[in-house]
Amino acid sequence: MSALRDGSLLTGRELRHWARQPATPIFGTLFQIMLLLMFAFLFGGAIDLPGGGDYTSFLLPGMLALTMLFGLEGTMTAIGADTKKGITDRFRSMPISSAGVVLGRAGADLAVSVLNLVVLLIGGLLIGWRVTGGPGGALLAVLLLLWLRFAFLWVGIFLGLTFRSEGASMAVQILVWPLGFLSNAFVSPETMPGWIAAVSNVNPISATATAVRELFGNPTGATGGFFADNALALAVAWPLLLTLVFLPLSARAYRRLRS
Amino acid sequence: MTSPALEARALRKRFGTTAALDGFDLTVARGSVHGLLGPNGAGKSTAVRCLTTLARYDEGSAFVDGLDVALEGAAVRRRIGLVGQSAAVDEVLGGRENLVLFGRLSGLPKAAARSRADELLERFDLVDAATRAVSTYSGGMRRRLDIAASLLLRPAVLFLDEPTTGLDPRARNEVWRAVRDVVALGTTVLLTTQYLDEADQLADRISMLRAGRVIAEGTPEELKRRLGRDLLRVVVTEVGDLPRASAVLASIAGAEPVVDEAERSASVAVGSPTDALLKAARGLENVPLDDLGIRRPTLDEVFLTLTDTTTEVAA
Ligand SMILES: Nc1ncnc2c1ncn2[C@@H]1O[C@H](COP(=O)(O)OP(=O)(O)OP(=O)(O)O)[C@@H](O)[C@H]1O
Ligand SMILES: [Mg+2]
């Protein structure tokens, strides 16, 4: 499959970027660690979980899900930069399939996400987070996280191809924060005021975070309700829905470059 | 293979209400360099993008190496190289890494991509900078790398969209040399430019583009002859002879000459230069002269005449 070959070549390109500019992955990683420590130690003592349990064990899966959301910025920035610099046009004038170009982006970004996950998991282990579920569940948890990242990939590609100004990427960088906070990543929705709790519950990040907590055997901060009971199904369905919407939109935006 | 390397017939392309191409015609013979000359917004990039399958044209037909651009896009992409208006290379990677990556993406096996990359680095004088990040390259080096990247698959037709815009004169000379090298290998080149001397220097034929339409086509010499008016110019030795010389020129051209006392010169536009020169030589037999001659208009003058939107010129 030539598309797979192109995809792996373009993933290799991203890894070479890391080798040449290690500051980018290093600072990205430090930033994650900083967030993790800040929330664990600064706010950890002040937050009571409904249903009980240790806050650090609750926090880590939330941070993992949040990191998948933040990856969207990276996708969008990379796609936008290639398009602006004419590299996308070079690809389009070469005998490469557009599927290959997209697979390359997907491979590169999933590689970044795997690195992010590994760093956070190690960081979590160091501050006391533990997996109490089985290894099968843990593996499934990681797959669910990457599945969420895969969905955000299409959102990022769509946004990167559609909104190409500096302002637009800035707006996305800012908007991911409220989107991330209006979830159960840091705080259980059961302790939130009514409408904020409602928004946080339907947030796709919450579904994945809850499912991952269950699979790792960590506290979920939920004592019941539709979203807690169906977390696993929602963690599969939400990314599927996002992909079904944004994959065609990305494909259309790519074709539109030809208009 | 007798088809031209490039052919466009009555291409039309609109963006909303703007007609970026408005009946664009072009024929480029194999192995030649064709210059597409026009001011900002004339439609040069749009023409290149349509011919390289990056953009779809609304009407008309286009052929690259005998292949229909609208129907055989994938085959066209295997025969062309494109150097776009901005240098499309990965800034973080080194020059060699760029060439190997693009070569492998074009379908070359690893070893072939590497040896082709080395060959091109050599040809474009980039060996010393091969492993350095492209972000440290000068504008001229970046352009040369860009051109090298578009030659990986030995394209039949190379498209260069304003390859020297924004470069200093030295870098521009480097790029010109690179283009001449490409041509020497038998590649057909379509080059867009806003610079007349560039078209004059590099192109075998030139199409002048205005508002999406070719308004004049020919060799640089033909265009100068056809569109510019030749100037008959005389420089007298004694400034006192200037009125007399001026009167002779006026009687030949049937128009008042432009007189420059400081230069001791008089000049006037003439229709048939050889004839006018002979008449002037006879009429000024007894006047001591420093110079008498015909001056060809520069391509600049032709360009300004043509692109002045108030002038209508038949192509
Ligand atoms: N994607 C686009 N959307 C809308 N209008 C466009 C688009 N691309 C080009 N145009 C318009 O089409 C016309 C031709 O543009 P084009 O870029 O082909 O000119 P050009 O000769 O390459 O100019 P320049 O010397 O500035 O590069 C211009 O009026 C331009 O504004
Ligand atoms: Mg242009």
Coordinates of C-alpha atoms and ligand atoms in Angstrom, one line a residue:
Chain A
M1 CA 0.0 0.0 0.0
S2 CA 1.6 3.2 -1.2
A3 CA -0.6 5.3 1.1
L4 CA 0.8 3.4 4.1
R5 CA 4.4 3.9 2.8
D6 CA 3.8 7.6 2.4
G7 CA 2.2 7.8 5.8
S8 CA 5.2 6.2 7.5
L9 CA 7.6 8.4 5.5
L10 CA 5.7 11.5 6.8
T11 CA 5.7 10.2 10.3
G12 CA 9.4 9.8 10.0
R13 CA 9.6 13.4 9.0
E14 CA 8.0 14.4 12.3
L15 CA 10.4 12.2 14.3
R16 CA 13.3 13.9 12.5
H17 CA 11.8 17.3 13.6
W18 CA 12.0 16.1 17.2
A19 CA 15.6 15.1 16.7
R20 CA 16.5 18.4 15.2
Q21 CA 14.4 20.5 17.6
P22 CA 14.2 18.6 20.8
A23 CA 13.1 21.7 22.6
T24 CA 9.5 21.3 21.3
P25 CA 8.8 17.9 22.6
I26 CA 10.8 18.5 25.8
F27 CA 8.9 21.7 26.7
G28 CA 5.6 20.1 25.7
T29 CA 6.3 17.3 28.1
L30 CA 7.5 19.6 30.9
F31 CA 4.3 21.6 30.5
Q32 CA 2.2 18.4 31.0
I33 CA 4.2 17.4 34.0
M34 CA 3.8 20.9 35.4
L35 CA 0.0 20.8 35.0
L36 CA -0.2 17.3 36.6
L37 CA 1.9 18.4 39.6
M38 CA 0.0 21.7 40.0
F39 CA -3.4 20.1 40.1
A40 CA -2.3 17.1 42.2
F41 CA -0.6 19.1 44.9
L42 CA -2.1 22.6 44.7
F43 CA -5.8 21.6 44.4
G44 CA -5.7 18.0 45.4
G45 CA -6.1 18.6 49.1
A46 CA -9.0 20.9 48.5
I47 CA -11.1 18.6 46.3
D48 CA -13.4 16.0 47.7
L49 CA -14.5 13.3 45.4
P50 CA -18.1 12.1 45.4
G51 CA -17.9 8.4 46.0
G52 CA -14.5 8.8 47.7
G53 CA -11.1 7.9 46.6
D54 CA -7.7 9.4 46.1
Y55 CA -7.6 12.6 44.0
T56 CA -4.3 11.9 42.2
S57 CA -5.8 8.6 41.0
F58 CA -8.8 10.5 39.8
L59 CA -6.8 13.3 38.2
L60 CA -4.4 11.3 36.1
P61 CA -6.9 9.7 33.7
G62 CA -8.5 13.1 33.4
M63 CA -5.1 14.6 32.4
L64 CA -4.6 11.8 29.9
A65 CA -8.0 12.6 28.2
L66 CA -7.2 16.3 28.3
T67 CA -3.9 15.7 26.6
M68 CA -5.7 14.1 23.7
L69 CA -7.7 17.3 23.3
F70 CA -4.7 19.5 23.4
G71 CA -3.1 17.4 20.6
L72 CA -5.7 19.0 18.3
E73 CA -3.7 22.3 18.4
G74 CA -0.6 20.5 17.2
T75 CA -2.5 18.9 14.3
M76 CA -4.0 22.2 13.3
T77 CA -0.8 24.1 13.6
A78 CA 1.2 21.6 11.5
I79 CA -1.4 21.4 8.8
G80 CA -1.7 25.2 8.7
A81 CA 2.0 25.7 8.5
D82 CA 2.5 23.2 5.7
T83 CA -0.4 24.7 3.7
K84 CA 0.9 28.3 4.2
K85 CA 4.4 27.4 3.3
G86 CA 3.4 25.7 0.1
I87 CA 4.5 22.2 1.3
T88 CA 0.9 21.0 0.9
D89 CA 0.9 22.3 -2.6
R90 CA 4.2 20.5 -3.3
F91 CA 2.6 17.2 -2.0
R92 CA -0.4 17.9 -4.2
S93 CA 1.7 18.4 -7.3
M94 CA 3.6 15.2 -6.6
P95 CA 2.5 11.7 -7.3
I96 CA 1.4 11.1 -3.7
S97 CA -2.1 10.1 -2.8
S98 CA -4.0 12.5 -0.5
A99 CA -4.7 9.5 1.7
G100 CA -0.9 9.1 2.2
V101 CA -0.6 12.8 3.2
V102 CA -3.4 12.4 5.8
L103 CA -2.0 9.1 7.1
G104 CA 1.3 10.8 7.6
R105 CA -0.3 13.5 9.7
A106 CA -2.2 10.8 11.6
G107 CA 0.8 8.7 12.2
A108 CA 3.0 11.6 13.3
D109 CA 0.3 13.0 15.7
L110 CA -0.5 9.6 17.2
A111 CA 3.2 9.1 17.8
V112 CA 3.3 12.5 19.7
S113 CA 0.3 11.4 21.7
V114 CA 1.8 8.0 22.6
L115 CA 4.9 9.9 23.9
N116 CA 2.6 12.3 25.8
L117 CA 0.8 9.3 27.4
V118 CA 4.0 7.5 28.4
V119 CA 5.3 10.7 30.0
L120 CA 2.1 11.3 32.0
L121 CA 1.8 7.6 33.0
I122 CA 5.4 7.7 34.4
G123 CA 4.7 11.0 36.1
G124 CA 1.6 9.6 37.6
L125 CA 3.4 6.5 38.9
L126 CA 5.9 8.7 40.6
I127 CA 3.3 10.7 42.5
G128 CA 1.3 7.7 43.6
W129 CA -1.1 6.8 40.9
R130 CA -1.6 3.1 40.5
V131 CA -3.5 0.7 38.1
T132 CA -5.6 -1.6 40.2
G133 CA -7.5 -3.1 37.3
G134 CA -6.2 -5.9 35.0
P135 CA -3.6 -5.4 32.2
G136 CA -6.3 -6.0 29.6
G137 CA -8.3 -3.2 30.9
A138 CA -5.3 -0.9 31.1
L139 CA -4.5 -1.7 27.4
L140 CA -8.1 -1.0 26.4
A141 CA -7.9 2.3 28.4
V142 CA -4.8 3.4 26.3
L143 CA -6.6 2.4 23.1
L144 CA -9.7 4.4 24.1
L145 CA -7.4 7.5 24.7
L146 CA -5.8 7.1 21.2
W147 CA -9.3 6.6 19.7
L148 CA -10.3 10.0 21.1
R149 CA -7.0 11.5 19.8
F150 CA -7.8 9.9 16.4
A151 CA -11.2 11.7 16.4
F152 CA -9.6 15.1 17.3
L153 CA -7.1 14.5 14.4
W154 CA -9.9 15.1 11.9
V155 CA -11.1 18.1 13.8
G156 CA -7.6 19.5 13.7
I157 CA -7.1 18.8 10.0
F158 CA -10.4 20.4 9.2
L159 CA -9.7 23.5 11.3
G160 CA -6.1 23.7 9.9
L161 CA -7.2 23.6 6.3
T162 CA -10.2 25.9 6.8
F163 CA -8.9 28.6 9.1
R164 CA -5.5 29.5 8.1
S165 CA -4.9 32.9 9.7
E166 CA -2.6 33.4 12.8
G167 CA -5.7 34.6 14.6
A168 CA -7.6 31.4 14.0
S169 CA -5.0 29.2 15.4
M170 CA -4.7 31.5 18.4
A171 CA -8.4 31.3 18.9
V172 CA -8.3 27.5 18.9
Q173 CA -5.4 27.5 21.4
I174 CA -7.5 29.5 23.7
L175 CA -10.8 27.7 23.2
V176 CA -9.4 24.3 24.0
W177 CA -9.0 25.4 27.6
P178 CA -12.7 26.0 28.5
L179 CA -13.5 22.9 26.4
G180 CA -11.0 21.0 28.6
F181 CA -12.1 22.5 31.9
L182 CA -15.9 22.0 31.2
S183 CA -15.4 18.3 31.7
N184 CA -14.8 15.9 34.5
A185 CA -11.0 16.0 33.9
F186 CA -10.2 17.9 37.1
V187 CA -13.5 18.0 39.1
S188 CA -16.5 15.7 39.3
P189 CA -19.6 17.2 37.6
E190 CA -21.6 16.1 40.7
T191 CA -20.0 19.0 42.6
M192 CA -20.7 21.6 39.8
P193 CA -23.7 23.9 39.5
G194 CA -26.5 22.6 37.3
W195 CA -25.9 23.7 33.7
I196 CA -22.1 23.4 34.0
A197 CA -22.5 19.9 35.2
A198 CA -24.8 19.2 32.2
V199 CA -22.2 20.5 29.8
S200 CA -19.4 18.7 31.5
N201 CA -21.3 15.4 31.4
V202 CA -21.9 15.5 27.6
N203 CA -18.3 16.5 26.9
P204 CA -16.6 13.7 25.0
I205 CA -13.6 14.1 27.1
S206 CA -15.6 13.2 30.2
A207 CA -16.8 9.9 28.7
T208 CA -13.3 8.8 27.8
A209 CA -11.9 10.0 31.2
T210 CA -14.6 8.0 33.1
A211 CA -14.1 4.9 31.0
V212 CA -10.3 5.1 31.5
R213 CA -10.8 5.5 35.3
E214 CA -13.0 2.5 35.4
L215 CA -10.6 0.4 33.3
F216 CA -7.6 1.4 35.4
G217 CA -9.5 0.8 38.6
N218 CA -9.3 4.4 39.6
P219 CA -12.0 6.4 41.4
T220 CA -14.6 7.9 38.9
G221 CA -15.9 10.7 41.1
A222 CA -19.4 9.6 40.1
T223 CA -22.0 8.0 42.2
G224 CA -24.3 7.0 39.3
G225 CA -26.4 8.4 36.5
F226 CA -26.6 7.8 32.7
F227 CA -23.2 9.2 31.9
A228 CA -21.4 7.2 34.5
D229 CA -23.2 4.0 33.8
N230 CA -22.6 4.2 30.0
A231 CA -19.1 5.7 30.0
L232 CA -17.5 2.9 28.1
A233 CA -20.1 2.9 25.3
L234 CA -19.9 6.7 25.2
A235 CA -16.1 6.6 25.0
V236 CA -16.5 4.5 21.9
A237 CA -19.4 6.4 20.4
W238 CA -18.3 10.0 20.9
P239 CA -15.0 9.7 18.9
L240 CA -16.9 7.7 16.3
L241 CA -19.4 10.5 15.9
L242 CA -16.7 13.1 15.7
T243 CA -14.8 11.1 13.1
L244 CA -18.0 10.6 11.0
V245 CA -18.6 14.3 11.0
F246 CA -15.0 15.7 10.6
L247 CA -13.4 13.1 8.4
P248 CA -15.7 14.0 5.4
L249 CA -15.3 17.7 6.3
S250 CA -11.5 17.3 6.2
A251 CA -11.7 15.5 2.9
R252 CA -13.9 18.3 1.5
A253 CA -11.6 21.0 2.8
Y254 CA -8.6 19.2 1.2
R255 CA -10.4 19.0 -2.1
R256 CA -11.4 22.6 -1.8
L257 CA -7.7 23.5 -2.0
R258 CA -8.3 22.7 -5.7
S259 CA -11.1 25.1 -6.3
Chain B
M1 CA 5.9 12.5 -29.7
T2 CA 5.1 15.6 -31.7
S3 CA 2.7 17.2 -29.3
P4 CA 4.0 20.4 -27.7
A5 CA 5.2 20.1 -24.1
L6 CA 2.5 22.4 -23.0
E7 CA -0.7 23.5 -24.5
A8 CA -3.6 25.5 -23.2
R9 CA -6.7 26.5 -25.2
A10 CA -9.1 29.2 -24.1
L11 CA -8.7 28.5 -20.3
R12 CA -11.1 30.3 -18.1
K13 CA -11.0 30.4 -14.3
R14 CA -13.1 32.6 -12.1
F15 CA -12.9 33.4 -8.4
G16 CA -16.3 34.9 -7.6
T17 CA -16.6 37.8 -9.9
T18 CA -12.9 38.0 -10.8
A19 CA -11.9 36.3 -14.0
A20 CA -8.3 35.2 -13.1
L21 CA -8.0 33.5 -16.5
D22 CA -10.1 34.8 -19.3
G23 CA -9.4 32.9 -22.4
F24 CA -5.8 31.9 -21.7
D25 CA -3.9 30.4 -24.7
L26 CA -0.4 28.9 -24.6
T27 CA 1.8 26.6 -26.6
V28 CA 5.3 25.7 -25.5
A29 CA 7.6 23.6 -27.7
R30 CA 9.6 20.8 -26.2
G31 CA 12.9 21.7 -24.8
S32 CA 12.2 25.4 -24.8
V33 CA 11.9 28.0 -22.0
H34 CA 8.7 30.0 -22.1
G35 CA 8.3 33.2 -20.1
L36 CA 4.9 34.2 -18.7
L37 CA 5.2 37.9 -18.0
G38 CA 2.7 40.0 -16.3
P39 CA 2.1 42.4 -13.5
N40 CA 0.6 41.5 -10.1
G41 CA -2.8 39.9 -10.4
A42 CA -2.4 39.2 -14.2
G43 CA -3.2 35.5 -13.6
K44 CA 0.3 34.0 -13.8
S45 CA 0.0 31.8 -10.6
T46 CA -3.5 30.8 -11.6
A47 CA -2.3 29.6 -15.0
V48 CA 0.5 27.6 -13.3
R49 CA -1.8 26.2 -10.7
C50 CA -4.3 25.1 -13.4
L51 CA -1.6 23.5 -15.5
T52 CA -0.1 21.6 -12.6
T53 CA -3.5 20.2 -11.4
L54 CA -3.5 22.3 -8.2
A55 CA -6.5 24.2 -9.3
R56 CA -9.4 23.2 -11.6
Y57 CA -10.1 25.4 -14.6
D58 CA -13.8 26.2 -15.4
E59 CA -13.5 26.1 -19.2
G60 CA -11.1 25.3 -22.0
S61 CA -8.6 22.5 -22.3
A62 CA -5.0 22.0 -21.3
F63 CA -2.4 19.4 -22.1
V64 CA 0.9 18.6 -20.5
D65 CA 3.2 16.3 -22.4
G66 CA 0.2 15.4 -24.5
L67 CA -1.9 14.4 -21.4
D68 CA -5.2 16.0 -20.7
V69 CA -4.8 17.9 -17.4
A70 CA -8.5 17.6 -16.5
L71 CA -8.7 13.9 -17.1
E72 CA -5.2 12.5 -16.4
G73 CA -4.1 14.4 -13.3
A74 CA -2.2 11.6 -11.7
A75 CA -0.2 10.9 -14.9
V76 CA 0.5 14.7 -15.3
R77 CA 1.8 14.9 -11.8
R78 CA 4.4 12.2 -12.6
R79 CA 5.8 14.3 -15.5
I80 CA 6.0 17.7 -13.9
G81 CA 8.0 19.6 -11.4
L82 CA 6.6 22.6 -9.6
V83 CA 8.5 25.4 -7.9
G84 CA 5.8 27.5 -6.4
Q85 CA 5.8 31.2 -5.5
S86 CA 7.1 30.5 -1.9
A87 CA 9.9 28.0 -1.3
A88 CA 8.1 24.8 -0.3
V89 CA 10.8 23.0 1.6
D90 CA 10.8 21.8 5.2
E91 CA 12.7 24.4 7.2
V92 CA 13.6 22.2 10.1
L93 CA 15.2 19.4 8.1
G94 CA 18.5 19.6 6.2
G95 CA 18.7 20.0 2.5
R96 CA 19.6 16.4 1.9
E97 CA 16.9 15.1 4.2
N98 CA 14.4 17.2 2.2
L99 CA 15.5 15.8 -1.1
V100 CA 15.5 12.2 0.2
L101 CA 12.1 12.6 1.8
F102 CA 10.5 14.1 -1.4
G103 CA 12.3 11.6 -3.5
R104 CA 10.9 8.7 -1.5
L105 CA 7.5 10.2 -1.4
S106 CA 7.7 10.4 -5.2
G107 CA 8.1 6.7 -5.2
L108 CA 11.9 6.3 -5.5
P109 CA 13.4 3.4 -3.5
K110 CA 15.7 4.4 -0.6
A111 CA 19.0 3.9 -2.4
A112 CA 17.8 5.6 -5.5
A113 CA 16.4 8.6 -3.6
R114 CA 19.7 9.0 -1.8
S115 CA 21.9 8.9 -4.8
R116 CA 19.5 11.2 -6.7
A117 CA 19.6 13.6 -3.8
D118 CA 23.4 13.6 -3.7
E119 CA 23.5 14.2 -7.5
L120 CA 21.2 17.2 -7.2
L121 CA 23.0 18.7 -4.2
E122 CA 26.2 18.5 -6.3
R123 CA 24.6 20.1 -9.3
F124 CA 23.0 22.9 -7.4
D125 CA 26.1 23.6 -5.3
L126 CA 24.5 22.7 -2.0
V127 CA 26.9 19.9 -0.9
D128 CA 28.5 22.0 1.9
A129 CA 25.1 22.9 3.3
A130 CA 23.5 19.5 2.8
T131 CA 23.1 18.6 6.5
R132 CA 22.4 22.1 7.8
A133 CA 18.8 23.0 8.7
V134 CA 17.1 24.8 5.7
S135 CA 16.1 27.6 8.1
T136 CA 19.8 28.7 8.0
Y137 CA 20.0 28.8 4.2
S138 CA 20.1 32.1 2.3
G139 CA 17.2 33.0 0.0
G140 CA 19.1 31.8 -3.1
M141 CA 20.1 28.5 -1.6
R142 CA 16.5 27.8 -0.5
R143 CA 15.3 28.5 -4.1
R144 CA 18.0 26.2 -5.5
L145 CA 17.0 23.5 -3.1
D146 CA 13.4 24.1 -4.1
I147 CA 14.3 23.7 -7.8
A148 CA 16.4 20.6 -7.0
A149 CA 13.4 19.0 -5.2
S150 CA 11.2 19.6 -8.2
L151 CA 13.7 17.8 -10.4
L152 CA 13.8 14.6 -8.4
L153 CA 11.8 12.6 -10.9
R154 CA 13.4 14.2 -14.0
P155 CA 10.2 15.9 -15.1
A156 CA 9.4 16.6 -18.7
V157 CA 8.1 20.0 -17.8
L158 CA 9.3 22.3 -15.0
F159 CA 7.1 25.1 -13.8
L160 CA 8.7 28.0 -12.0
D161 CA 6.4 30.6 -10.5
E162 CA 8.4 33.8 -9.9
P163 CA 11.5 32.0 -8.9
T164 CA 13.6 35.1 -8.2
T165 CA 11.0 37.5 -6.6
G166 CA 12.5 38.8 -3.4
L167 CA 16.0 37.7 -4.1
D168 CA 19.0 40.0 -4.2
P169 CA 20.9 40.3 -7.5
R170 CA 23.5 37.7 -6.6
A171 CA 21.0 35.1 -5.5
R172 CA 19.0 35.9 -8.6
N173 CA 22.1 35.1 -10.7
E174 CA 22.5 31.8 -8.9
V175 CA 18.9 30.9 -9.7
W176 CA 19.3 31.9 -13.3
R177 CA 22.3 29.6 -13.6
A178 CA 20.3 26.8 -12.1
V179 CA 17.5 27.3 -14.6
R180 CA 20.0 27.3 -17.5
D181 CA 21.4 24.0 -16.2
V182 CA 17.9 22.5 -16.1
V183 CA 17.3 23.7 -19.7
A184 CA 20.6 22.3 -20.8
L185 CA 19.3 18.8 -19.8
G186 CA 16.4 19.2 -22.2
T187 CA 13.7 20.0 -19.7
T188 CA 10.9 22.2 -20.9
V189 CA 10.5 25.2 -18.6
L190 CA 7.5 27.5 -18.0
L191 CA 8.7 30.5 -16.0
T192 CA 6.5 33.3 -14.7
T193 CA 8.1 36.6 -13.8
Q194 CA 7.4 40.2 -13.3
Y195 CA 10.9 41.1 -14.3
L196 CA 11.5 41.8 -18.0
D197 CA 15.2 41.3 -17.9
E198 CA 14.6 37.9 -16.4
A199 CA 12.3 36.9 -19.3
D200 CA 14.8 38.5 -21.7
Q201 CA 17.7 36.6 -20.2
L202 CA 16.1 33.1 -19.9
A203 CA 13.1 32.7 -22.2
D204 CA 13.1 31.6 -25.8
R205 CA 9.6 33.0 -26.2
I206 CA 7.5 35.2 -24.0
S207 CA 3.7 35.5 -23.5
M208 CA 2.6 38.7 -22.0
L209 CA -0.3 38.3 -19.7
R210 CA -2.8 40.9 -18.7
A211 CA -6.1 40.3 -16.9
G212 CA -6.0 36.6 -17.5
R213 CA -5.4 36.8 -21.2
V214 CA -2.3 36.7 -23.4
I215 CA -2.0 40.1 -25.1
A216 CA 1.3 39.4 -27.0
E217 CA 3.4 36.4 -27.7
G218 CA 6.8 36.0 -29.5
T219 CA 10.5 35.9 -29.0
P220 CA 11.9 38.8 -26.9
E221 CA 13.3 40.4 -30.1
E222 CA 10.0 40.1 -32.0
L223 CA 8.2 41.7 -29.2
K224 CA 10.5 44.6 -29.0
R225 CA 10.4 45.1 -32.7
R226 CA 6.7 44.6 -33.0
L227 CA 5.5 46.5 -30.1
G228 CA 8.0 49.1 -29.2
R229 CA 8.7 52.0 -31.5
D230 CA 12.3 52.3 -32.7
L231 CA 14.0 55.6 -31.9
L232 CA 16.2 57.5 -34.3
R233 CA 18.7 59.4 -32.3
V234 CA 21.4 61.9 -33.3
V235 CA 24.2 63.5 -31.1
V236 CA 25.8 66.5 -32.7
T237 CA 29.4 67.7 -32.0
E238 CA 28.5 71.4 -31.7
V239 CA 25.4 72.3 -29.7
G240 CA 24.8 75.1 -32.3
D241 CA 23.9 72.5 -34.9
L242 CA 21.1 71.1 -32.8
P243 CA 18.3 73.1 -34.3
R244 CA 19.4 72.0 -37.8
A245 CA 19.6 68.4 -36.9
S246 CA 16.3 68.5 -35.1
A247 CA 14.7 69.9 -38.3
V248 CA 16.1 67.1 -40.4
L249 CA 14.7 64.5 -38.0
A250 CA 11.3 66.2 -37.9
S251 CA 11.1 66.1 -41.7
I252 CA 11.9 62.4 -41.7
A253 CA 9.5 61.3 -38.9
G254 CA 6.8 63.9 -39.5
A255 CA 6.9 64.6 -35.8
E256 CA 8.7 67.0 -33.5
P257 CA 11.9 65.3 -32.0
V258 CA 12.7 65.4 -28.3
V259 CA 15.8 67.7 -27.9
D260 CA 18.2 67.4 -25.0
E261 CA 20.7 70.3 -25.1
A262 CA 22.9 68.9 -22.3
E263 CA 23.4 65.7 -24.3
R264 CA 23.4 67.6 -27.6
S265 CA 20.9 65.0 -28.8
A266 CA 17.7 64.9 -30.7
S267 CA 15.5 61.8 -30.9
V268 CA 12.3 60.8 -32.5
A269 CA 10.2 57.6 -32.9
V270 CA 10.2 56.2 -36.5
G271 CA 8.2 53.5 -38.3
S272 CA 10.8 52.0 -40.6
P273 CA 14.2 52.4 -38.9
T274 CA 16.5 51.4 -41.7
D275 CA 14.9 53.8 -44.1
A276 CA 15.0 56.6 -41.6
L277 CA 18.6 56.0 -40.7
L278 CA 19.6 56.3 -44.4
K279 CA 17.6 59.5 -44.8
A280 CA 19.1 61.0 -41.7
A281 CA 22.7 60.1 -42.8
R282 CA 22.1 61.9 -46.1
G283 CA 20.3 64.9 -44.6
L284 CA 23.1 65.4 -42.0
E285 CA 26.0 64.9 -44.4
N286 CA 27.5 68.3 -43.6
V287 CA 26.9 68.4 -39.9
P288 CA 29.7 67.1 -37.6
L289 CA 28.2 64.2 -35.6
D290 CA 29.2 62.3 -32.5
D291 CA 26.6 59.6 -33.0
L292 CA 23.7 58.6 -35.2
G293 CA 21.8 55.5 -34.7
I294 CA 18.6 53.5 -34.0
R295 CA 17.8 52.5 -30.5
R296 CA 15.6 49.4 -29.9
P297 CA 13.1 49.9 -27.2
T298 CA 13.8 48.0 -24.0
L299 CA 11.4 45.2 -23.0
D300 CA 10.5 47.5 -20.2
E301 CA 9.1 50.1 -22.5
V302 CA 7.2 47.4 -24.4
F303 CA 5.8 46.0 -21.1
L304 CA 4.7 49.4 -19.9
T305 CA 2.9 50.1 -23.2
L306 CA 1.2 46.7 -23.0
T307 CA 0.2 46.7 -19.4
D308 CA -1.0 50.2 -19.3
T309 CA -4.7 49.4 -19.2
T310 CA -5.7 52.3 -21.4
T311 CA -3.7 51.0 -24.3
E312 CA -5.4 48.4 -26.5
V313 CA -3.0 46.3 -28.4
A314 CA -3.8 43.5 -30.9
A315 CA -1.9 40.4 -30.0
Ligands
LIG1 N1 -7.9 31.7 -4.3 C1 -8.3 32.8 -4.8 N2 -9.5 33.4 -4.4 C2 -9.9 34.5 -4.9 N3 -9.3 35.2 -5.9 C3 -8.1 34.8 -6.3 C4 -7.6 33.5 -5.8 N4 -6.4 33.3 -6.5 C5 -6.2 34.4 -7.3 N5 -7.2 35.2 -7.3 C6 -7.4 36.4 -8.1 O1 -7.2 36.1 -9.4 C7 -6.4 37.1 -10.1 C8 -5.1 36.5 -10.6 O2 -4.3 36.1 -9.5 P1 -2.9 35.4 -9.7 O3 -2.4 35.0 -8.3 O4 -3.0 34.3 -10.7 O5 -2.0 36.6 -10.2 P2 -0.4 36.6 -10.5 O6 -0.2 37.1 -11.8 O7 0.2 35.3 -10.0 O8 0.0 37.8 -9.5 P3 1.3 38.0 -8.6 O9 2.3 38.6 -9.5 O10 0.9 38.9 -7.5 O11 1.7 36.6 -8.0 C9 -6.1 38.2 -9.0 O12 -7.1 39.2 -9.2 C10 -6.4 37.5 -7.7 O13 -6.9 38.4 -6.8
MG2 MG 1.6 34.8 -8.6

